[in-house]
Coordinates of C-alpha atoms and ligand atoms in Angstrom, one line a residue:
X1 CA 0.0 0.0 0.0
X2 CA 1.3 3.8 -0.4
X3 CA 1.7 6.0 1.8
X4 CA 0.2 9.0 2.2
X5 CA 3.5 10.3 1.4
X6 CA 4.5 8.6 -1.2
X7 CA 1.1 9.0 -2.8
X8 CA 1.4 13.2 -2.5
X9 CA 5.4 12.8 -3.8
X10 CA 3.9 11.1 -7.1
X11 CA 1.2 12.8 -7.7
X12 CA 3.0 16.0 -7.4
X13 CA 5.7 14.7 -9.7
X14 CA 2.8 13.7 -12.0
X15 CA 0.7 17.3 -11.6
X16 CA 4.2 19.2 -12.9
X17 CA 4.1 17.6 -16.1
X18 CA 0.7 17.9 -16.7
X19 CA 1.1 21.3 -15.6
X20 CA 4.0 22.5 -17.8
X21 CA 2.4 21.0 -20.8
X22 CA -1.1 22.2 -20.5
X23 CA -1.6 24.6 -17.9
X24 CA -1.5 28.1 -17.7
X25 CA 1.2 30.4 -15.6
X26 CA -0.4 29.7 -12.1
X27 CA 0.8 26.2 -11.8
X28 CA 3.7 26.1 -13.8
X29 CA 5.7 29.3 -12.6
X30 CA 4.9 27.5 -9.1
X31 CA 7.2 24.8 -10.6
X32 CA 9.5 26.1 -13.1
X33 CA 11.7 28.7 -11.1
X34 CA 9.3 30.9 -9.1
X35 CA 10.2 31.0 -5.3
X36 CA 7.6 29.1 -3.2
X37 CA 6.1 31.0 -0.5
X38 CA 4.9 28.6 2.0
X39 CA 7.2 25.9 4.1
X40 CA 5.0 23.6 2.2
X41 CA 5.2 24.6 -1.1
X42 CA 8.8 25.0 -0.6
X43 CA 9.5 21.7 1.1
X44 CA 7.4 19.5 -1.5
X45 CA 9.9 21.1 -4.5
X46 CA 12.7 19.7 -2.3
X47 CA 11.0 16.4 -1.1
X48 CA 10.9 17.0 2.6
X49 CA 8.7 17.0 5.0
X50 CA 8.3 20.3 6.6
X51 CA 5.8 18.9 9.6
X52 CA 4.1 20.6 13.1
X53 CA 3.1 19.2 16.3
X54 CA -1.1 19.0 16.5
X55 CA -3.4 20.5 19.0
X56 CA -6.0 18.2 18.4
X57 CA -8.2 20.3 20.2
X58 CA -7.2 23.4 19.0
X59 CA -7.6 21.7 15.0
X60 CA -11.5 21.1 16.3
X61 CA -11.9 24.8 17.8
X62 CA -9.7 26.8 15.9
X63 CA -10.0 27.8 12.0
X64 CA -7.3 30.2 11.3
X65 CA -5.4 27.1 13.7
X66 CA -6.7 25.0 11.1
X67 CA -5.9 26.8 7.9
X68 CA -2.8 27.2 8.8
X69 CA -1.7 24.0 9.5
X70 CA -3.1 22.9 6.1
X71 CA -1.4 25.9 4.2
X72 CA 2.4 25.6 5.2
X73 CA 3.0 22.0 6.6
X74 CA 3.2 19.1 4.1
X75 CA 3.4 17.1 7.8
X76 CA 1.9 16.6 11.0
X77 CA 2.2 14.7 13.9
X78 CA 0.0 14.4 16.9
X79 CA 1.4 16.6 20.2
X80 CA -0.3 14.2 22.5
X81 CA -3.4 12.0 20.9
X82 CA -1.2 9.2 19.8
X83 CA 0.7 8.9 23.1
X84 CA -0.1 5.8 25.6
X85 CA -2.7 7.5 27.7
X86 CA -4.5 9.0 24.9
X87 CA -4.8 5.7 22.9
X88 CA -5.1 2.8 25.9
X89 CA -6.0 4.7 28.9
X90 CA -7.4 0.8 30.6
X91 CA -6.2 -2.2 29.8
X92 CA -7.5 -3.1 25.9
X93 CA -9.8 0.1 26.0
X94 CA -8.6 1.8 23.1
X95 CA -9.8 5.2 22.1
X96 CA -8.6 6.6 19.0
X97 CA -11.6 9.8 18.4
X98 CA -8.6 12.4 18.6
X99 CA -5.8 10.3 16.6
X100 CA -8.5 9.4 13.8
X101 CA -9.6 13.4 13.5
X102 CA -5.8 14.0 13.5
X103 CA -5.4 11.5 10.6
X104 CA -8.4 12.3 8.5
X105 CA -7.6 16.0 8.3
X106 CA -3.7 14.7 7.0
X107 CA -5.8 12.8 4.3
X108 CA -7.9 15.6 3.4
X109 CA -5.2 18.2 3.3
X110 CA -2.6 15.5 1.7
X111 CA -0.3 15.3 4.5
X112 CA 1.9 12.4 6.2
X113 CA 1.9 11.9 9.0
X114 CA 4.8 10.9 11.3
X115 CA 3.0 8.9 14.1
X116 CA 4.0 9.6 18.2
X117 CA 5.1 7.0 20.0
X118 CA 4.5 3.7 21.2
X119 CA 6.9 3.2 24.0
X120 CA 7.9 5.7 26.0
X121 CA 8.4 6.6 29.7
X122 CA 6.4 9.3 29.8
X123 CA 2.2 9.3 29.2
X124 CA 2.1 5.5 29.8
X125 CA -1.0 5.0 32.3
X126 CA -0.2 3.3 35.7
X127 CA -2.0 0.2 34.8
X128 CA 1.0 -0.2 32.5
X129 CA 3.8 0.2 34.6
X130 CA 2.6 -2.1 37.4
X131 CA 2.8 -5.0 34.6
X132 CA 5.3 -7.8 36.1
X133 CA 7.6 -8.6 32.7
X134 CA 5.0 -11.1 30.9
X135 CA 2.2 -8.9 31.4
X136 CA 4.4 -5.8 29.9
X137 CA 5.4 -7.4 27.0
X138 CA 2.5 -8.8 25.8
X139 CA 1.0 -5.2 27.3
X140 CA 3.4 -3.6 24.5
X141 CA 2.8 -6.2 21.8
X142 CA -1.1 -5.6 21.9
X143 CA -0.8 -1.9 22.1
X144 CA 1.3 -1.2 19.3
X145 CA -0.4 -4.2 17.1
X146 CA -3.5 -2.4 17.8
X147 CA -2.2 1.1 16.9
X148 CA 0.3 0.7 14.1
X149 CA -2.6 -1.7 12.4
X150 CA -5.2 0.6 12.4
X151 CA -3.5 3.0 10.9
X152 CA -1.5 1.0 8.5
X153 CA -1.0 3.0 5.4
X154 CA -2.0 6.3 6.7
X155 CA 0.9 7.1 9.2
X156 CA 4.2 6.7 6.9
X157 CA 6.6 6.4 9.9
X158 CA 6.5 5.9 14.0
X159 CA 8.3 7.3 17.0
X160 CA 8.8 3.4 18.1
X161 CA 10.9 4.0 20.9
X162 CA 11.5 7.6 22.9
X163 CA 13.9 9.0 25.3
X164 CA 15.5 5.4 25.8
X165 CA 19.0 6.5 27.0
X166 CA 18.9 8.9 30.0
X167 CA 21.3 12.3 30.7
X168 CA 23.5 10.4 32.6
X169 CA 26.8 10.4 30.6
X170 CA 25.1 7.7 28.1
X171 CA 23.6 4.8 30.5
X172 CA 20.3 3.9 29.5
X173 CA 17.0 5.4 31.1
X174 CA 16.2 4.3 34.1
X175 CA 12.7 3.0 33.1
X176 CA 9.7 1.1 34.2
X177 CA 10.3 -0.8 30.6
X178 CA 13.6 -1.0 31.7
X179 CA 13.6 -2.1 35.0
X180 CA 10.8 -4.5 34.5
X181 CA 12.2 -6.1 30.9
X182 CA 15.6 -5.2 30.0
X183 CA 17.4 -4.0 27.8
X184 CA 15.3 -6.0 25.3
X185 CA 12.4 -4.2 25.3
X186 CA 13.6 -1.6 22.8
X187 CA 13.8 -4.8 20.1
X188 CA 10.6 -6.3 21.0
X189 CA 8.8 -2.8 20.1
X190 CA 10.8 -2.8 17.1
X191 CA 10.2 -6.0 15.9
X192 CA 6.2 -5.7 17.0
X193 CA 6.0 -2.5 15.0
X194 CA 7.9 -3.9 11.9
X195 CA 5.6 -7.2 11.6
X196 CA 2.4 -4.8 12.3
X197 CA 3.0 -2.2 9.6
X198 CA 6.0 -3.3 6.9
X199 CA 5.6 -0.5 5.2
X200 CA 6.2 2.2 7.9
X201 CA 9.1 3.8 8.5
X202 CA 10.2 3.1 12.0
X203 CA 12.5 5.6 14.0
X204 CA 14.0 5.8 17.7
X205 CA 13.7 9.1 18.7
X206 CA 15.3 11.2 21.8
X207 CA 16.5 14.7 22.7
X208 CA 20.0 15.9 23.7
X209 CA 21.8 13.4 20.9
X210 CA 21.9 16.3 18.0
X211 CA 25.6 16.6 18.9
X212 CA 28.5 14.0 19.2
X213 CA 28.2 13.2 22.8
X214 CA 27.8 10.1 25.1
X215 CA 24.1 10.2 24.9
X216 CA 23.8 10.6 20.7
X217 CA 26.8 7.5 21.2
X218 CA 24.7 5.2 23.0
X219 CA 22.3 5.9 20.6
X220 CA 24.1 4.9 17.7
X221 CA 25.3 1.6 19.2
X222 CA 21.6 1.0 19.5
X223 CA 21.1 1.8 16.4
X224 CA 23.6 -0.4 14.8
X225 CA 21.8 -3.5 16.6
X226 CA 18.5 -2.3 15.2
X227 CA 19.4 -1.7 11.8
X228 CA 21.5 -5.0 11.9
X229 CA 18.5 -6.8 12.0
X230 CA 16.1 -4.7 9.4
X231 CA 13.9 -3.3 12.2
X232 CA 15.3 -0.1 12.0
X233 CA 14.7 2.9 9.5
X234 CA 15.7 6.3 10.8
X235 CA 16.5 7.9 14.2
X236 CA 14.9 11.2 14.9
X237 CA 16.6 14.0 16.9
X238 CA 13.9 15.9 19.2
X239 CA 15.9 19.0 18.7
X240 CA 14.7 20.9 21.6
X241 CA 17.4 23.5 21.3
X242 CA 18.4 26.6 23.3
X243 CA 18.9 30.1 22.0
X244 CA 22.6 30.0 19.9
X245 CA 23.3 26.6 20.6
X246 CA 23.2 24.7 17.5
X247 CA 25.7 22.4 18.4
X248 CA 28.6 22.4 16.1
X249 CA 29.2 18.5 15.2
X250 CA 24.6 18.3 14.4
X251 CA 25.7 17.7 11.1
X252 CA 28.7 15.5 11.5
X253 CA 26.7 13.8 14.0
X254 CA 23.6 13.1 11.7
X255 CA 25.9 12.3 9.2
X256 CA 27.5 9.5 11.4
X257 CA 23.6 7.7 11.4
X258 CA 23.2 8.5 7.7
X259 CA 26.7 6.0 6.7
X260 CA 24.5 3.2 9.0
X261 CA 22.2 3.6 6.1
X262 CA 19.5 5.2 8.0
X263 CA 17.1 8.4 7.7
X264 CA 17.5 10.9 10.3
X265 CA 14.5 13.6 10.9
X266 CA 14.7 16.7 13.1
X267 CA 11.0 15.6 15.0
X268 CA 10.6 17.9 17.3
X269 CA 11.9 21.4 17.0
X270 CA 12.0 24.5 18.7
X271 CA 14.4 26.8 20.2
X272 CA 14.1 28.7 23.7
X273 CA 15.3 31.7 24.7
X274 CA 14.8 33.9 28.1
X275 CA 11.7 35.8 27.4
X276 CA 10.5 38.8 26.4
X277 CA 12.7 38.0 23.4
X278 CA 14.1 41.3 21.9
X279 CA 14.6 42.0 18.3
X280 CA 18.1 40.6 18.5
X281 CA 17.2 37.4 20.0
X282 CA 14.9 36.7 17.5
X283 CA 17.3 37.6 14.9
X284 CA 19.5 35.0 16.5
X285 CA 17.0 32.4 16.3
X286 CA 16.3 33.1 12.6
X287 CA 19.9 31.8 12.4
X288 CA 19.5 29.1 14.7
X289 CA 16.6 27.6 12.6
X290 CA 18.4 28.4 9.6
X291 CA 20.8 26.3 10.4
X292 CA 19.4 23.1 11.5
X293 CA 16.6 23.7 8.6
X294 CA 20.2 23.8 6.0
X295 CA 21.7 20.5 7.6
X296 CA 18.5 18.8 6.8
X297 CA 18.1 20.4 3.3
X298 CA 21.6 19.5 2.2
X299 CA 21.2 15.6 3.7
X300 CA 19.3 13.6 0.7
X301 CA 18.7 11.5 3.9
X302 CA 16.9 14.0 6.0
X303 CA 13.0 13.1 6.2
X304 CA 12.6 16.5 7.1
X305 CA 11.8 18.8 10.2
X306 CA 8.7 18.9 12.0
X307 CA 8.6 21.8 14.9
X308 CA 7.0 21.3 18.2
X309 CA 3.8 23.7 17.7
X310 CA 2.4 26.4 15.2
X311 CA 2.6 29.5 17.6
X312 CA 4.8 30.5 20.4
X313 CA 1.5 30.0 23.0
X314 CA 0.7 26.9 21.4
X315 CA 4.5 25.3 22.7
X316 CA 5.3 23.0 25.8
X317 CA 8.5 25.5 26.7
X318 CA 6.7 27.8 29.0
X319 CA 5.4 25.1 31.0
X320 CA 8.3 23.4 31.4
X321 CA 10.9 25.6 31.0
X322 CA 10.1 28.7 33.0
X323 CA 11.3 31.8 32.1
X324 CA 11.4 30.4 28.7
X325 CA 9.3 30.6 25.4
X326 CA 8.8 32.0 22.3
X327 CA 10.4 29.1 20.5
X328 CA 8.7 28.4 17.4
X329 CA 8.4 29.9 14.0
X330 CA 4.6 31.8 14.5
X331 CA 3.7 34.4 16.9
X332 CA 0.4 34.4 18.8
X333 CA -1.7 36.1 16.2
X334 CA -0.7 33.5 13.4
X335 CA 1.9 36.1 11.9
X336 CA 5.0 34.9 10.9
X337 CA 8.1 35.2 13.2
X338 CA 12.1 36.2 11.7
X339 CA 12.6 32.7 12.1
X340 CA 9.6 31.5 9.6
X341 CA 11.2 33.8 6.8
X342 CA 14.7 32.0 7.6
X343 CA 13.4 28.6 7.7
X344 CA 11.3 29.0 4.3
X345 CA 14.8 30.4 2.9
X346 CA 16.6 27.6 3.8
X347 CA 14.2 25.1 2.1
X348 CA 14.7 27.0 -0.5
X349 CA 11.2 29.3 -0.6
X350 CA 11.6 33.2 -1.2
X351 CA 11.2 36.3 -0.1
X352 CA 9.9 37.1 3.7
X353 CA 6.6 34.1 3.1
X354 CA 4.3 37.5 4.1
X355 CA 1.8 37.9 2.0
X356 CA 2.9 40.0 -0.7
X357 CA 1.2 43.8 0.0
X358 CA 3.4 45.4 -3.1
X359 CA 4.3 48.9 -3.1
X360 CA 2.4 51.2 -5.0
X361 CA 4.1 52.1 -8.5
X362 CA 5.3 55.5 -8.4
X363 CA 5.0 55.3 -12.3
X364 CA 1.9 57.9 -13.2
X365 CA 1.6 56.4 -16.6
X366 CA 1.7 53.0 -15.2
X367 CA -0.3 53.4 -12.2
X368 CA -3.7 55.0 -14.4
X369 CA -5.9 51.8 -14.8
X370 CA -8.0 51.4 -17.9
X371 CA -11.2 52.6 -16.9
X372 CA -13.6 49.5 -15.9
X373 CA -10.8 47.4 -15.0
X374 CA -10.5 48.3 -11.1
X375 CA -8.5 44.9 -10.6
X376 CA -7.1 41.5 -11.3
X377 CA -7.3 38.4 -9.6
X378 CA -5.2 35.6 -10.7
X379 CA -5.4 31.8 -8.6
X380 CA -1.9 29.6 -8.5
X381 CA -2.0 25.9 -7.1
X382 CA 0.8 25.6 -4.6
X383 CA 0.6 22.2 -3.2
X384 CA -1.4 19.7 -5.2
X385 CA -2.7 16.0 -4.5
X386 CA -5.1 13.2 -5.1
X387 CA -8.1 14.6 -3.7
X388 CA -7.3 18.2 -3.4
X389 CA -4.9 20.7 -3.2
X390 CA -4.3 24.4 -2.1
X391 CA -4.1 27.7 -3.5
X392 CA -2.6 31.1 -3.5
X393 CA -5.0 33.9 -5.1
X394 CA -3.3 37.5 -5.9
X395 CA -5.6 40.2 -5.8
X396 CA -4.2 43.5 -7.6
X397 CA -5.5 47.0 -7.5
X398 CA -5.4 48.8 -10.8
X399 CA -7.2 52.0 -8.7
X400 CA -7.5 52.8 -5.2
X401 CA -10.2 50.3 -3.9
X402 CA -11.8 50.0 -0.4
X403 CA -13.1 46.9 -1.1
X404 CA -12.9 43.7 -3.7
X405 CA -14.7 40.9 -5.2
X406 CA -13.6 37.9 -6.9
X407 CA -16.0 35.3 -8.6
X408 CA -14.8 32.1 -10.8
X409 CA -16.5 28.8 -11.4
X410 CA -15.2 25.5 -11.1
X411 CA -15.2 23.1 -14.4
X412 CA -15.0 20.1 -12.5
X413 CA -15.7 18.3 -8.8
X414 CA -13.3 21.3 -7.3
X415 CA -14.9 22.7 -4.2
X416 CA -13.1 24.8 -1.3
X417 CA -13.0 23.4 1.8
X418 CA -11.7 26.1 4.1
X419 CA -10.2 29.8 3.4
X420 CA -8.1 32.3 4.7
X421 CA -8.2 36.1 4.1
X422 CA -11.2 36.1 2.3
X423 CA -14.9 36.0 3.3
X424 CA -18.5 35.1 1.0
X425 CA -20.3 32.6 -0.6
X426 CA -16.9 30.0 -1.2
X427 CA -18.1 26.5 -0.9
X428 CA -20.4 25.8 -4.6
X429 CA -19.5 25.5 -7.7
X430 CA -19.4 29.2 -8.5
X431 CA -17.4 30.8 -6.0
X432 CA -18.1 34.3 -5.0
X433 CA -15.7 36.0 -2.6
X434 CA -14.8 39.4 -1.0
X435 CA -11.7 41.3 1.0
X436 CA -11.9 40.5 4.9
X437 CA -11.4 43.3 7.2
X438 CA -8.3 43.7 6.9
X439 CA -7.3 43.5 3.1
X440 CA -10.2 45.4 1.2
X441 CA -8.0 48.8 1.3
X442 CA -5.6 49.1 -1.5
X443 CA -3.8 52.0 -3.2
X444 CA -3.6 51.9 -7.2
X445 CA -1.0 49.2 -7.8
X446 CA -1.0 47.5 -4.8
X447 CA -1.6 43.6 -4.3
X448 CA -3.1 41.4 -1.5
X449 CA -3.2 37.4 -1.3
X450 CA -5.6 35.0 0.0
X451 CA -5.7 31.3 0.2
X452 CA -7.6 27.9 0.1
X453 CA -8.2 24.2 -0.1
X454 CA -10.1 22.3 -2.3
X455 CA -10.9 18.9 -2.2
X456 CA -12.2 16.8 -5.6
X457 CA -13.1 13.6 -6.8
X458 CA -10.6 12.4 -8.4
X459 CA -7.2 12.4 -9.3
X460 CA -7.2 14.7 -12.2
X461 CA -5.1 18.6 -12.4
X462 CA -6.4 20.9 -10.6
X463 CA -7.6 23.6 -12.4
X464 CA -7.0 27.1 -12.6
X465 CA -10.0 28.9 -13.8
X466 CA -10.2 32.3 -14.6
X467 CA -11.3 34.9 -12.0
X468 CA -13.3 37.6 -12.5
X469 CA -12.5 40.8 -10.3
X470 CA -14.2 44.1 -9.5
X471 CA -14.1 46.7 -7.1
X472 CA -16.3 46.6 -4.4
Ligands
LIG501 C1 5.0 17.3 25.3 C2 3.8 18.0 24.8 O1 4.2 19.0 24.0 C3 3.0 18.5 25.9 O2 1.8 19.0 25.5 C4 2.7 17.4 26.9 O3 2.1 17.9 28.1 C5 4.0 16.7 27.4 O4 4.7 16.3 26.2 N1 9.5 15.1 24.2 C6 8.5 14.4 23.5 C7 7.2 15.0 23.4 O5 8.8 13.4 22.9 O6 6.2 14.0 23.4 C8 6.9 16.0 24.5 O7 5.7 16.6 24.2 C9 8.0 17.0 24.5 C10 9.3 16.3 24.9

């Protein structure tokens, strides 16, 4: 069966032909040369996943949440809702409501998903840990048979193992798992998960191993036992970082795993600093992200990067780290932080990934608009796949305009599923939109963008139809 990622990688491959051959600008400047501006778009031309820890909750409650999740991550993982206690809070009572909404909006939105975890110290329920060693194993061997099969096919990889090997110059964690069924229990989750879903790719995962140090070296003698016997496929550095302390051997060090013949995969980003964070500091952290987002990039065996959260209030580092925060790459109000414009220019995207409000043209010859053309409106696909895809719209003045509408129809089974930074009557065939609030005021010459998702029925182009514009 193929995974969701596979699936997107080969339809998008598939979509760029078509595109080039038959299609008009929209779709195949996307492709041929223009800069992406979205982590998505821009990951996708690379063939990485550019991924986000979910808020289940948060997906459910929140739509701009929502949107933007769908709009600039290619990947997703679940923050909490495929942990131990979410999944098997009682023995054999399995409750999968948040991991299955977590999955089906990845399906509908053309996302992998990297799945979080199976074993793990951490958000195991009591009724676990009081196991003797029979009970645990055949605990663990349920739980992740139960899991991994229900989702075979639709989660491309798995956190297997996490946080194995403790601080503690290298020794291994001092576990319940441990403890109760030695060392062994690491290859009894690996071999479970391998036999249960083939097809994933299955990855240990822990924090503190980015550089060469005892911890990342216990790791890789694990990792050679693993991989020795093809139950192995990647190991997954947390990345929980600290304000200008990208360590120096994180490439050497990934490297090292990469010559075992394994994928490595930055899985949980972010990077603290003392807050408030002042202009410098987050100038800084541009850097910082920069950097791990360029040893990924430049590793043809880098999954990719997923960050631990969409906005600064959404992340785990406050709570735990106090005095800490602002770590990740969006700020509370969804707008996009020094370190988003880095990151997106490191997987190769362009420009600052705001959307584009263009200077007015000082040019009096060019900025007179014929008359009863007030604007243009043009749609581009950015990130297409099976069932849908999304979109970029441009929206130019050719006067000064308090307000816009936009109308096209769709030839075929396209329908928009959810929208950003534009309002009206979106879902039907015939779409007919309008400015929001806050990007209806333009001066001759200036442009705004919106965005959406479609879904459709089949696997056919997406189109790009022709949109009508007038002033409003
Ligand atoms: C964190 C979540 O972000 C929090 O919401 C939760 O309360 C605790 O766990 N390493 C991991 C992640 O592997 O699962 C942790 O996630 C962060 C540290």
């Amino acid at each position: 069966m193929l995974h969701n990622r596979q699936r997107r990688r080969a339809l998008i491959a598939g979509a760029v032909t078509l595109a080039t051959a038959a299609l008009g600008i929209g779709l195949s400047t996307q492709f041929a040369g223009a800069q992406a501006t979205t982590l998505r778009a821009a990951a996708d031309a690379i063939g990485k996943d550019i991924g986000v820890a979910v808020d289940v909750n948060k997906l459910q409650s929140n739509t701009q949440y929502r949107n933007t999740i769908a709009a600039e991550f290619n990947s997703v993982t679940a923050e909490n809702a495929m942990k131990w206690d979410a999944t098997e809070p009682q023995d054999g009572n399995y409750t999968f409501s948040q991991a299955d909404t977590l999955v089906n909006f990845a399906e509908d939105n053309g996302q992998s998903v990297h799945g979080h975890t199976f074993v793990w110290h951490a958000q195991t329920p009591s009724w676990v840990q009081g196991l003797n060693a029979t009970a645990m194993r055949s605990a663990m061997v349920d739980h992740i048979n139960t899991v991994a099969n229900r989702y075979e096919g639709r989660v491309d990889s798995w956190d297997v193992v996490n946080e194995v090997v403790s601080d503690n110059n290298g020794a291994m964690r001092d576990s319940f798992w441990l403890r109760t069924m030695g060392e062994g229990y690491i290859t009894t989750a690996f071999q479970t998960a391998r036999a249960a879903d083939p097809n994933a790719d299955l990855y240990i995962n822990d924090y503190s191993i980015e550089g060469d140090n005892a911890k990342s070296d216990t790791i890789y003698r694990l990792a050679q036992g693993l991989k020795s016997q093809n139950i192995l496929d990647g190991v997954g550095f947390q990345s929980h970082l600290i304000l200008g302390q990208v360590p120096s051997t994180m490439e050497a060090n990934l490297q090292r795993f990469v010559d075992l013949g394994l994928k490595v995969r930055i899985t949980e980003l972010d990077i603290r600093l003392n807050t408030p964070a002042d202009a410098n500091e987050l100038a800084q952290q541009a850097e910082d992200y920069r950097r791990v987002t360029e040893i990924c990039a430049e590793l043809a065996d880098c999954s990719g990067i997923t960050v631990w959260g969409l906005r600064d209030n959404d992340s785990w580092v406050p709570g735990t780290f106090p005095g800490t925060g602002a770590a990740l790459l969006f700020n509370d109000d969804f707008s996009k932080k020094p370190a988003y414009t880095s990151t997106l220019n490191a997987l190769g995207g362009g420009g600052t990934g705001e959307p584009t409000t263009t200077p007015a043209t000082t040019d009096p010859a060019t900025s007179t608009p014929p008359p009863g053309d007030g604007c243009t409106a043009t749609l581009s696909v950015q990130s297409p796949w099976n069932t849908g895809a999304t979109y970029s719209a441009t929206v130019k003045a050719n006067q000064a305009l308090t307000g816009w509408r936009v109308t096209w129809t769709w030839p075929g089974s396209e329908r928009i599923s959810n929208a950003w930074s534009v309002t009206g009557t979106l879902t039907g065939a015939t779409v007919t939109g309008a400015n929001a609030a806050y990007n209806g005021t333009l001066a001759a010459g200036q442009s705004t963008t919106f965005g959406f998702n479609i879904t459709k029925n089949d696997g056919s182009t997406a189109s790009v139809p022709t949109v009508t514009c007038t002033p409003a």
